[in-house]
Every structure is written in structure tokens, then in C-alpha cells.
Amino acid sequence: MIETWRWYGPDLDQITLDEVAQTGATGIVNALHEIPYGEVWSQQAIAARRKLIEQAGFTWSVVESLPIHERIKRGDGDLAHLFANYRQSMANLADEGVSVICYNFMPVLDWTRTDLAAPLARGSGSCLRFEAYKMAAFEVHMLGRADAASDYLPAVLDQARSWFEASTESDRDALLHAIMSGLPGAFDRYDIAGLRHQLSLYDGIDRAQIRANFKRFLDEVIPTAEDLGLRLCVHPDDPPRDILGLPRVVSNVEDIAWILAAVDSRANGLTLCSGSLGANPANDVPAIARQFADRIHFAHLRNVRKDADGSFEEAAHLEGDTDMAAVIAALLDEENRRKEIERQDHQIPFRPDHGHEIAGDIGKGTFPGYPLVGRLRGLAELRGVIEGLMHMQKQGQAHG
């Protein structure tokens, strides 16, 4: 497996490439976050970023993300120029040697959390957390979304009301900020009125329509990906459930199977995010990894700890509800299968996802979920699991 590290670029990330080099990762996962959604990524801009990354001793392994404009997700109006721009960006990336593009199809928001610095059980560190009652308080009492109450348990709604009645303006501002923080590379940040407007643009758009719009996107771009030798891989919804009344369509086994069958091509693949999928109690992440192994082009490895009310938080990489060793074993088995059939792309790039803010990370102001030391701890733990499993495989082969 190829060790990679998500880096937000020289103008956004406080972590330097020299510091990333000290983690041992060999690949950088990057995007041109400074370019507004829907515009072409020029070959010149891509080449400049590639040169910067390669001069620091890395390969630019994966683009995360080449974002999809909201109008495409809504199926809004004449989209020809947006599809053309997306295809041109794909071509420019391919010309500069990038071969894997991670993207998502989540309406309006990317990953969603209510707390960016929830305290850890031990020590003074913190983690990202999704608190069901705070999300209910936001939707019901701050946003005033119609029918929001029907999405939550009565006990959660009671907690939401109590929290809201006791909250200060600063508390409510912090909650809005946390919910908006899942868009680290986006220019748009919404206040309550702005978010209401964005949600109103999805009025009347149901799950079937979102799927139809997704299918149209795949039909428009996958043939180009095939021609260019690119592999696109959709990122699961985070959390894997409807949010703010918006249909989400990449949340479970049935969703993934539908997407991969919608355009049956190796170029139409999956980013296996063990944390996103793991936040749904119905998702068996190791089983998902095995079922869709041949279409997994990229992996985010992290863990979550879930509560019965729908809340969850980021756990240490080997300490959450998901059997991380089983997930990695599935990926290694797939790599071996690809190697046996002599696929050049048999290695799967992965990165340690959302880490705890610990030790020297505290107070550094890095992107929520993307500290240096916390992710380094995660990478070291994952590296140990990978090496141990590979050793066991070799021992088995030697005695086979």
C-alpha cells in the first residue's frame, strides 16, 4: 500500500512539506483549493503544484478533490460548460501524471461535525465529534427547517431544546462554525440565511433525482476518464445519512453497488473511507471493502466510536468500532490479486484520515481533523498493522 498525506497547499496548510517528509509518507494528496468550483484547473497551475510537491521528494498521488459544482448535483439548467470544464481539468491532470481523482456528491456540505475540539477521555487532546442533540438544536431551533424534528429521537429533541435554551450567542456561533468547517477548501461559508437559501435550491429534489443527476455526471465524465487512463473514486457521505433534509446517496452497500453499476467501468470507482462508512451502525466496513475491492482506488483509514442516539466521534485509528486490521487485510488481499493478474496499478494509495489534536498540535490552528502529530500517530499505527499482516502473509506462503 502507498502511504500518502493530505496537504492543503502552500497558501492554506500550516504544515510544511518538510514536516510531512518526517512522517515517512511518500505521496501527497492535494487539490487546487484556490480555484472556484466549476472553473478549469489549468495545466500550468497543476504543473506548478506538481513541481512544488516533487521538489520536496514526494509524488502527487491523488487529487482530493476535484469538486463538482452544486448545479450539477441539482441538475440545474444548461450544464454543458460545467461538464466541459470538469473534463478539461481531468485532461490537464492526466497530462501532468495524476491518475486518481477522489470526489464526493454530497449536496451543499462536505463532512459535518458539531464539535471541532471534543475532549479526549485521557490527556488534554481533542477530536472531532458529531453530537446528535446539537445537530437537532441547529436544525430545529437555529435553522428552523420544516420537518427537522421528525429526523431525531424524542430524547434527542429534549436535549436539543435544553441546549438551545441555555446557549449563548457565542455557543450558537461556534456550532454554526463547526458545521461549516467541513468545507476546508471552499470559498463559500454560509450564515443561517445563506444556508437556508442554499437548502431552498434543493426544494423538490428527492433521492431519485439526486441519483439521476449523479448518473448524468458519470455518463459525462467516465468515458473521458477511460480515454485518459484516470480512475475516479467517489467518497462516501459523512455522516452516511441524510443531513439538513438533503438526500445523500453514497451511504451504504446498496448505494455503492448502484453507483458502480450505473457506469460499469474500472474508471468508476470507490474511495473506501472507513470512518465515513463506519459511522452507520448498519455498515460492515471490512465486508464492504471485500465486496467492492476491485473498484477501490484510494482509501481513507480512520475509526469512529458510535453512540446509540446517532452521535459519534473520531477514535484513535485502532480503537474505534471498526476492525481496522480486517479492513487492511481486505485491501492487501486485493493488492495481491491485482499483482497476480499483472496490473500496474496494483498498489492502493491510502492516507491516515482525521487525527486527534494532541501534544504539539494543540493550539497550532491546523485544519480541523488534520493535525500533524495526531495523523502521524495514526499513520504509524496503520503502518504497523500493514507490516504485521504482510509478514503473516509471507510466513503463510513460506509454509504453504
Tab-separated table of C-alpha atoms in Angstrom:
chain	number	residue	atom	x	y	z
A	1	MET	CA	0.000	0.000	0.000
A	2	ILE	CA	1.187	3.516	-0.774
A	3	GLU	CA	1.429	5.864	2.217
A	4	THR	CA	0.071	9.315	1.400
A	5	TRP	CA	-0.680	12.509	3.306
A	6	ARG	CA	-3.342	15.099	2.665
A	7	TRP	CA	-1.781	18.533	2.292
A	8	TYR	CA	-3.792	21.657	1.526
A	9	GLY	CA	-1.091	23.537	-0.324
A	10	PRO	CA	1.399	26.316	0.413
A	11	ASP	CA	-1.187	29.040	0.964
A	12	LEU	CA	-3.622	27.136	3.198
A	13	ASP	CA	-1.769	24.474	5.175
A	14	GLN	CA	0.303	25.378	8.219
A	15	ILE	CA	2.053	22.011	7.973
A	16	THR	CA	5.086	22.182	5.698
A	17	LEU	CA	6.181	19.555	3.214
A	18	ASP	CA	9.376	19.173	5.225
A	19	GLU	CA	7.282	18.206	8.240
A	20	VAL	CA	5.253	15.804	6.109
A	21	ALA	CA	8.505	14.180	4.960
A	22	GLN	CA	9.263	13.368	8.585
A	23	THR	CA	6.111	11.212	8.760
A	24	GLY	CA	7.545	8.756	6.235
A	25	ALA	CA	4.701	9.196	3.751
A	26	THR	CA	5.820	9.157	0.125
A	27	GLY	CA	2.776	10.552	-1.661
A	28	ILE	CA	0.895	13.824	-1.344
A	29	VAL	CA	-2.865	14.084	-1.716
A	30	ASN	CA	-3.617	17.603	-2.879
A	31	ALA	CA	-6.057	19.838	-4.714
A	32	LEU	CA	-6.036	23.358	-6.130
A	33	HIS	CA	-8.355	24.714	-3.467
A	34	GLU	CA	-7.794	28.288	-4.603
A	35	ILE	CA	-9.726	27.692	-7.844
A	36	PRO	CA	-13.501	28.248	-7.500
A	37	TYR	CA	-15.795	25.310	-8.140
A	38	GLY	CA	-16.689	24.841	-11.786
A	39	GLU	CA	-13.634	26.576	-13.222
A	40	VAL	CA	-10.912	24.790	-15.189
A	41	TRP	CA	-7.734	23.740	-13.424
A	42	SER	CA	-5.151	24.949	-15.919
A	43	GLN	CA	-2.256	22.710	-16.822
A	44	GLN	CA	0.107	25.497	-15.794
A	45	ALA	CA	-1.344	25.645	-12.265
A	46	ILE	CA	-1.284	21.864	-11.962
A	47	ALA	CA	2.314	21.711	-13.216
A	48	ALA	CA	3.411	24.339	-10.707
A	49	ARG	CA	1.854	22.400	-7.817
A	50	ARG	CA	3.331	19.126	-9.058
A	51	LYS	CA	6.794	20.695	-9.287
A	52	LEU	CA	6.498	22.004	-5.726
A	53	ILE	CA	5.499	18.568	-4.441
A	54	GLU	CA	8.146	16.664	-6.396
A	55	GLN	CA	10.929	19.057	-5.395
A	56	ALA	CA	10.115	18.154	-1.789
A	57	GLY	CA	10.648	14.477	-2.612
A	58	PHE	CA	7.039	13.320	-2.983
A	59	THR	CA	4.807	12.074	-5.730
A	60	TRP	CA	1.423	13.731	-6.243
A	61	SER	CA	-0.502	10.519	-5.868
A	62	VAL	CA	-4.139	11.554	-5.705
A	63	VAL	CA	-6.255	14.637	-6.303
A	64	GLU	CA	-8.699	15.227	-3.466
A	65	SER	CA	-10.935	16.706	-4.515
A	66	LEU	CA	-11.798	17.862	-7.999
A	67	PRO	CA	-15.086	19.329	-6.767
A	68	ILE	CA	-18.422	19.005	-8.504
A	69	HIS	CA	-20.410	22.210	-8.861
A	70	GLU	CA	-23.692	22.335	-6.914
A	71	ARG	CA	-25.606	22.956	-10.131
A	72	ILE	CA	-24.544	19.527	-11.387
A	73	LYS	CA	-25.771	17.937	-8.168
A	74	ARG	CA	-29.102	19.733	-8.581
A	75	GLY	CA	-29.321	19.178	-12.337
A	76	ASP	CA	-29.831	22.917	-12.642
A	77	GLY	CA	-30.079	24.402	-16.140
A	78	ASP	CA	-27.636	24.084	-19.025
A	79	LEU	CA	-24.666	22.219	-17.587
A	80	ALA	CA	-22.662	21.698	-20.770
A	81	HIS	CA	-19.934	24.182	-19.865
A	82	LEU	CA	-19.562	22.777	-16.338
A	83	PHE	CA	-19.138	19.249	-17.666
A	84	ALA	CA	-16.720	20.509	-20.312
A	85	ASN	CA	-14.685	22.325	-17.658
A	86	TYR	CA	-14.568	19.214	-15.497
A	87	ARG	CA	-13.369	17.083	-18.402
A	88	GLN	CA	-10.727	19.662	-19.296
A	89	SER	CA	-9.448	19.671	-15.721
A	90	MET	CA	-9.289	15.878	-15.873
A	91	ALA	CA	-7.273	16.050	-19.097
A	92	ASN	CA	-4.883	18.613	-17.617
A	93	LEU	CA	-4.353	16.453	-14.537
A	94	ALA	CA	-3.676	13.399	-16.681
A	95	ASP	CA	-1.152	15.352	-18.742
A	96	GLU	CA	0.707	16.120	-15.508
A	97	GLY	CA	0.794	12.482	-14.411
A	98	VAL	CA	-2.033	12.436	-11.868
A	99	SER	CA	-4.073	9.253	-12.225
A	100	VAL	CA	-6.545	9.100	-9.303
A	101	ILE	CA	-9.293	11.646	-8.651
A	102	CYS	CA	-11.282	11.497	-5.407
A	103	TYR	CA	-14.561	13.441	-5.347
A	104	ASN	CA	-17.868	13.471	-3.489
A	105	PHE	CA	-21.508	14.016	-4.362
A	106	MET	CA	-22.713	15.410	-1.029
A	107	PRO	CA	-25.209	18.265	-1.516
A	108	VAL	CA	-24.235	21.675	-0.039
A	109	LEU	CA	-21.975	20.417	2.789
A	110	ASP	CA	-18.998	18.081	2.914
A	111	TRP	CA	-18.236	16.245	6.170
A	112	THR	CA	-20.356	17.516	9.044
A	113	ARG	CA	-19.416	17.783	12.734
A	114	THR	CA	-20.856	19.749	15.639
A	115	ASP	CA	-17.681	19.872	17.763
A	116	LEU	CA	-14.207	20.528	16.411
A	117	ALA	CA	-12.405	20.037	19.744
A	118	ALA	CA	-14.298	17.487	21.830
A	119	PRO	CA	-12.113	16.454	24.790
A	120	LEU	CA	-10.474	13.046	24.747
A	121	ALA	CA	-11.020	10.631	27.620
A	122	ARG	CA	-7.310	10.782	28.518
A	123	GLY	CA	-4.972	13.731	28.313
A	124	SER	CA	-5.659	17.243	27.083
A	125	GLY	CA	-6.132	16.423	23.421
A	126	SER	CA	-9.307	16.716	21.371
A	127	CYS	CA	-11.160	15.113	18.483
A	128	LEU	CA	-13.950	15.829	16.035
A	129	ARG	CA	-17.443	14.861	17.210
A	130	PHE	CA	-20.956	14.731	15.797
A	131	GLU	CA	-23.416	15.294	18.644
A	132	ALA	CA	-26.967	14.372	17.683
A	133	TYR	CA	-28.672	16.794	20.064
A	134	LYS	CA	-26.536	19.720	18.872
A	135	MET	CA	-27.360	18.936	15.255
A	136	ALA	CA	-31.039	18.778	16.217
A	137	ALA	CA	-30.731	22.099	18.027
A	138	PHE	CA	-29.169	23.603	14.937
A	139	GLU	CA	-31.793	22.280	12.537
A	140	VAL	CA	-34.883	22.768	14.701
A	141	HIS	CA	-34.125	25.912	16.690
A	142	MET	CA	-31.494	27.838	14.731
A	143	LEU	CA	-32.239	26.949	11.124
A	144	GLY	CA	-35.942	26.358	11.628
A	145	ARG	CA	-36.028	23.643	8.994
A	146	ALA	CA	-39.527	22.281	8.411
A	147	ASP	CA	-39.931	18.640	9.455
A	148	ALA	CA	-36.458	18.551	11.023
A	149	ALA	CA	-37.871	17.185	14.289
A	150	SER	CA	-39.004	14.012	12.528
A	151	ASP	CA	-35.345	13.074	11.926
A	152	TYR	CA	-34.495	12.778	15.628
A	153	LEU	CA	-35.463	10.668	18.632
A	154	PRO	CA	-37.700	12.353	21.259
A	155	ALA	CA	-34.934	12.206	23.871
A	156	VAL	CA	-32.541	13.910	21.464
A	157	LEU	CA	-35.090	16.649	20.778
A	158	ASP	CA	-35.465	17.231	24.525
A	159	GLN	CA	-31.694	17.598	24.864
A	160	ALA	CA	-31.657	19.899	21.848
A	161	ARG	CA	-34.251	22.209	23.355
A	162	SER	CA	-32.417	22.323	26.685
A	163	TRP	CA	-29.098	23.084	24.992
A	164	PHE	CA	-30.602	25.823	22.841
A	165	GLU	CA	-32.405	27.499	25.736
A	166	ALA	CA	-29.173	27.529	27.754
A	167	SER	CA	-26.891	28.518	24.869
A	168	THR	CA	-25.304	31.907	24.353
A	169	GLU	CA	-24.856	33.671	21.036
A	170	SER	CA	-21.222	32.576	21.184
A	171	ASP	CA	-22.296	28.929	21.621
A	172	ARG	CA	-24.560	29.157	18.595
A	173	ASP	CA	-21.877	30.877	16.516
A	174	ALA	CA	-19.429	28.102	17.434
A	175	LEU	CA	-21.925	25.444	16.372
A	176	LEU	CA	-22.502	27.126	13.016
A	177	HIS	CA	-18.734	27.446	12.539
A	178	ALA	CA	-18.216	23.751	13.287
A	179	ILE	CA	-20.886	22.679	10.824
A	180	MET	CA	-19.390	24.900	8.126
A	181	SER	CA	-15.839	23.656	8.735
A	182	GLY	CA	-16.235	20.542	6.602
A	183	LEU	CA	-15.505	22.673	3.547
A	184	PRO	CA	-11.803	23.449	4.115
A	185	GLY	CA	-11.033	24.285	0.518
A	186	ALA	CA	-14.282	26.019	-0.407
A	187	PHE	CA	-14.794	29.747	-0.629
A	188	ASP	CA	-18.423	29.635	0.470
A	189	ARG	CA	-19.249	29.781	4.166
A	190	TYR	CA	-22.897	30.299	4.989
A	191	ASP	CA	-24.623	32.168	7.751
A	192	ILE	CA	-28.092	30.974	8.721
A	193	ALA	CA	-29.811	32.981	5.989
A	194	GLY	CA	-27.294	31.850	3.388
A	195	LEU	CA	-27.662	28.206	4.356
A	196	ARG	CA	-31.455	28.467	4.196
A	197	HIS	CA	-31.101	29.830	0.683
A	198	GLN	CA	-28.788	27.027	-0.399
A	199	LEU	CA	-31.167	24.436	1.002
A	200	SER	CA	-34.104	26.082	-0.765
A	201	LEU	CA	-32.391	25.434	-4.103
A	202	TYR	CA	-32.909	21.726	-3.427
A	203	ASP	CA	-36.644	22.061	-2.785
A	204	GLY	CA	-38.471	19.302	-4.649
A	205	ILE	CA	-35.288	17.340	-5.391
A	206	ASP	CA	-35.624	13.856	-3.929
A	207	ARG	CA	-33.310	10.863	-3.727
A	208	ALA	CA	-34.322	9.587	-7.155
A	209	GLN	CA	-33.480	12.945	-8.741
A	210	ILE	CA	-30.106	13.165	-6.977
A	211	ARG	CA	-29.311	9.685	-8.274
A	212	ALA	CA	-30.364	10.674	-11.776
A	213	ASN	CA	-28.100	13.735	-11.585
A	214	PHE	CA	-25.247	11.557	-10.330
A	215	LYS	CA	-25.781	9.112	-13.189
A	216	ARG	CA	-25.660	12.009	-15.646
A	217	PHE	CA	-22.355	13.158	-14.156
A	218	LEU	CA	-20.873	9.661	-14.508
A	219	ASP	CA	-22.099	9.392	-18.088
A	220	GLU	CA	-20.431	12.711	-18.870
A	221	VAL	CA	-17.023	12.055	-17.300
A	222	ILE	CA	-16.272	8.334	-17.075
A	223	PRO	CA	-15.703	7.837	-20.837
A	224	THR	CA	-13.151	10.657	-20.664
A	225	ALA	CA	-11.538	9.042	-17.631
A	226	GLU	CA	-11.235	5.785	-19.581
A	227	ASP	CA	-9.621	7.566	-22.515
A	228	LEU	CA	-7.161	9.377	-20.232
A	229	GLY	CA	-6.301	6.366	-18.064
A	230	LEU	CA	-7.756	8.079	-14.991
A	231	ARG	CA	-9.560	6.419	-12.102
A	232	LEU	CA	-12.332	8.369	-10.390
A	233	CYS	CA	-13.371	7.253	-6.913
A	234	VAL	CA	-16.362	8.628	-5.057
A	235	HIS	CA	-16.049	9.389	-1.349
A	236	PRO	CA	-18.883	8.146	0.891
A	237	ASP	CA	-21.219	10.555	2.644
A	238	ASP	CA	-20.011	11.825	6.017
A	239	PRO	CA	-22.001	11.116	8.077
A	240	PRO	CA	-23.661	8.383	5.982
A	241	ARG	CA	-27.217	9.648	6.355
A	242	ASP	CA	-29.412	12.465	5.111
A	243	ILE	CA	-28.361	15.822	6.553
A	244	LEU	CA	-30.421	19.037	6.685
A	245	GLY	CA	-33.199	17.270	4.797
A	246	LEU	CA	-30.901	16.716	1.809
A	247	PRO	CA	-30.839	13.266	0.226
A	248	ARG	CA	-27.458	11.573	0.401
A	249	VAL	CA	-26.812	8.710	-1.977
A	250	VAL	CA	-23.373	7.298	-1.089
A	251	SER	CA	-24.079	5.954	2.389
A	252	ASN	CA	-24.305	2.163	2.343
A	253	VAL	CA	-23.773	-1.064	0.403
A	254	GLU	CA	-26.839	-0.581	-1.770
A	255	ASP	CA	-25.768	2.960	-2.717
A	256	ILE	CA	-22.240	1.892	-3.618
A	257	ALA	CA	-23.474	-1.036	-5.680
A	258	TRP	CA	-25.842	1.268	-7.569
A	259	ILE	CA	-23.092	3.802	-8.332
A	260	LEU	CA	-20.585	1.248	-9.572
A	261	ALA	CA	-23.237	-0.437	-11.726
A	262	ALA	CA	-24.537	2.883	-13.103
A	263	VAL	CA	-21.458	3.035	-15.336
A	264	ASP	CA	-19.744	-0.337	-15.160
A	265	SER	CA	-16.138	0.677	-15.690
A	266	ARG	CA	-12.921	0.325	-13.724
A	267	ALA	CA	-12.621	4.099	-14.077
A	268	ASN	CA	-15.774	4.451	-11.942
A	269	GLY	CA	-14.537	3.512	-8.504
A	270	LEU	CA	-14.763	3.993	-4.754
A	271	THR	CA	-12.729	5.812	-2.142
A	272	LEU	CA	-13.035	3.465	0.819
A	273	CYS	CA	-13.415	5.760	3.837
A	274	SER	CA	-13.597	3.512	6.868
A	275	GLY	CA	-14.597	6.409	9.108
A	276	SER	CA	-17.444	7.752	6.986
A	277	LEU	CA	-18.937	4.327	6.354
A	278	GLY	CA	-18.215	3.269	9.926
A	279	ALA	CA	-20.475	5.976	11.358
A	280	ASN	CA	-23.509	3.986	10.170
A	281	PRO	CA	-24.139	1.012	12.519
A	282	ALA	CA	-25.574	-0.978	9.613
A	283	ASN	CA	-22.334	-0.782	7.614
A	284	ASP	CA	-19.892	-3.679	7.947
A	285	VAL	CA	-16.785	-1.884	6.713
A	286	PRO	CA	-14.498	-4.924	6.247
A	287	ALA	CA	-17.293	-6.658	4.288
A	288	ILE	CA	-17.759	-3.547	2.133
A	289	ALA	CA	-14.008	-3.483	1.474
A	290	ARG	CA	-14.104	-7.086	0.280
A	291	GLN	CA	-17.296	-6.739	-1.754
A	292	PHE	CA	-16.054	-3.754	-3.752
A	293	ALA	CA	-12.312	-4.428	-3.552
A	294	ASP	CA	-11.722	-4.454	-7.305
A	295	ARG	CA	-13.099	-0.914	-7.628
A	296	ILE	CA	-11.319	0.648	-4.633
A	297	HIS	CA	-8.742	3.122	-5.966
A	298	PHE	CA	-7.985	5.048	-2.766
A	299	ALA	CA	-8.535	4.546	0.962
A	300	HIS	CA	-9.065	6.834	3.937
A	301	LEU	CA	-8.294	4.875	7.094
A	302	ARG	CA	-9.694	6.188	10.363
A	303	ASN	CA	-12.036	4.982	13.085
A	304	VAL	CA	-15.129	6.203	14.878
A	305	ARG	CA	-16.878	5.380	18.137
A	306	LYS	CA	-20.672	5.480	17.889
A	307	ASP	CA	-23.455	6.178	20.392
A	308	ALA	CA	-26.984	4.778	20.288
A	309	ASP	CA	-28.576	8.182	19.596
A	310	GLY	CA	-26.665	8.680	16.316
A	311	SER	CA	-23.771	10.620	17.806
A	312	PHE	CA	-20.204	9.587	17.035
A	313	GLU	CA	-16.649	10.815	17.460
A	314	GLU	CA	-13.287	10.220	15.869
A	315	ALA	CA	-11.495	7.449	17.757
A	316	ALA	CA	-7.816	6.584	17.601
A	317	HIS	CA	-7.165	4.692	14.397
A	318	LEU	CA	-7.067	1.251	16.034
A	319	GLU	CA	-9.501	1.889	18.895
A	320	GLY	CA	-12.940	2.535	17.397
A	321	ASP	CA	-15.850	0.319	16.403
A	322	THR	CA	-14.369	-0.761	13.057
A	323	ASP	CA	-11.979	-3.711	12.867
A	324	MET	CA	-9.178	-1.836	11.143
A	325	ALA	CA	-6.964	-4.892	10.774
A	326	ALA	CA	-9.763	-6.649	8.872
A	327	VAL	CA	-10.195	-3.642	6.568
A	328	ILE	CA	-6.477	-3.526	5.822
A	329	ALA	CA	-6.371	-7.288	5.276
A	330	ALA	CA	-9.068	-6.939	2.619
A	331	LEU	CA	-7.068	-4.232	0.855
A	332	LEU	CA	-3.853	-6.264	0.968
A	333	ASP	CA	-5.647	-9.299	-0.443
A	334	GLU	CA	-6.908	-7.130	-3.290
A	335	GLU	CA	-3.413	-5.835	-3.943
A	336	ASN	CA	-2.159	-9.413	-4.173
A	337	ARG	CA	-4.952	-10.284	-6.595
A	338	ARG	CA	-4.094	-7.315	-8.799
A	339	LYS	CA	-0.424	-8.222	-8.720
A	340	GLU	CA	-1.219	-11.790	-9.792
A	341	ILE	CA	-3.031	-10.526	-12.888
A	342	GLU	CA	-0.139	-8.117	-13.537
A	343	ARG	CA	-1.988	-4.857	-13.062
A	344	GLN	CA	0.462	-1.984	-12.996
A	345	ASP	CA	-1.731	-0.118	-10.505
A	346	HIS	CA	-1.851	-2.990	-8.018
A	347	GLN	CA	-0.878	-0.815	-5.033
A	348	ILE	CA	-3.680	1.102	-3.310
A	349	PRO	CA	-2.815	4.583	-2.011
A	350	PHE	CA	-4.144	5.312	1.456
A	351	ARG	CA	-3.868	8.107	3.941
A	352	PRO	CA	-4.367	8.363	7.699
A	353	ASP	CA	-7.567	10.333	7.971
A	354	HIS	CA	-8.776	12.674	10.726
A	355	GLY	CA	-6.369	12.522	13.642
A	356	HIS	CA	-6.642	13.666	17.228
A	357	GLU	CA	-5.231	17.064	18.135
A	358	ILE	CA	-2.584	16.058	20.662
A	359	ALA	CA	0.814	17.103	22.016
A	360	GLY	CA	2.437	19.711	19.744
A	361	ASP	CA	-0.726	20.011	17.643
A	362	ILE	CA	-2.649	21.771	20.406
A	363	GLY	CA	-3.158	25.435	19.629
A	364	LYS	CA	-1.439	25.291	16.227
A	365	GLY	CA	-4.630	26.156	14.333
A	366	THR	CA	-4.353	23.457	11.668
A	367	PHE	CA	-7.442	22.398	9.729
A	368	PRO	CA	-9.934	20.585	11.968
A	369	GLY	CA	-9.174	16.878	11.810
A	370	TYR	CA	-5.852	17.427	10.027
A	371	PRO	CA	-3.162	17.987	12.669
A	372	LEU	CA	0.412	16.786	12.260
A	373	VAL	CA	1.116	14.689	15.360
A	374	GLY	CA	-2.321	13.094	15.562
A	375	ARG	CA	-2.198	11.904	11.979
A	376	LEU	CA	1.425	10.820	12.387
A	377	ARG	CA	0.315	8.614	15.280
A	378	GLY	CA	-2.405	7.180	13.054
A	379	LEU	CA	-0.007	6.560	10.167
A	380	ALA	CA	2.464	4.809	12.463
A	381	GLU	CA	-0.260	2.553	13.841
A	382	LEU	CA	-1.600	1.719	10.376
A	383	ARG	CA	1.927	1.089	9.110
A	384	GLY	CA	2.442	-1.395	11.924
A	385	VAL	CA	-0.758	-3.264	11.069
A	386	ILE	CA	0.176	-3.385	7.381
A	387	GLU	CA	3.679	-4.669	8.067
A	388	GLY	CA	2.377	-7.266	10.503
A	389	LEU	CA	-0.240	-8.572	8.086
A	390	MET	CA	2.253	-8.683	5.221
A	391	HIS	CA	4.671	-10.628	7.417
A	392	MET	CA	1.931	-13.125	8.240
A	393	GLN	CA	1.139	-13.485	4.534
A	394	LYS	CA	4.793	-14.197	3.746
A	395	GLN	CA	5.015	-16.707	6.549
A	396	GLY	CA	1.913	-18.426	5.278
A	397	GLN	CA	3.298	-18.604	1.766
A	398	ALA	CA	6.606	-19.961	3.050
A	399	HIS	CA	4.835	-22.760	4.912
A	400	GLY	CA	2.207	-23.324	2.227
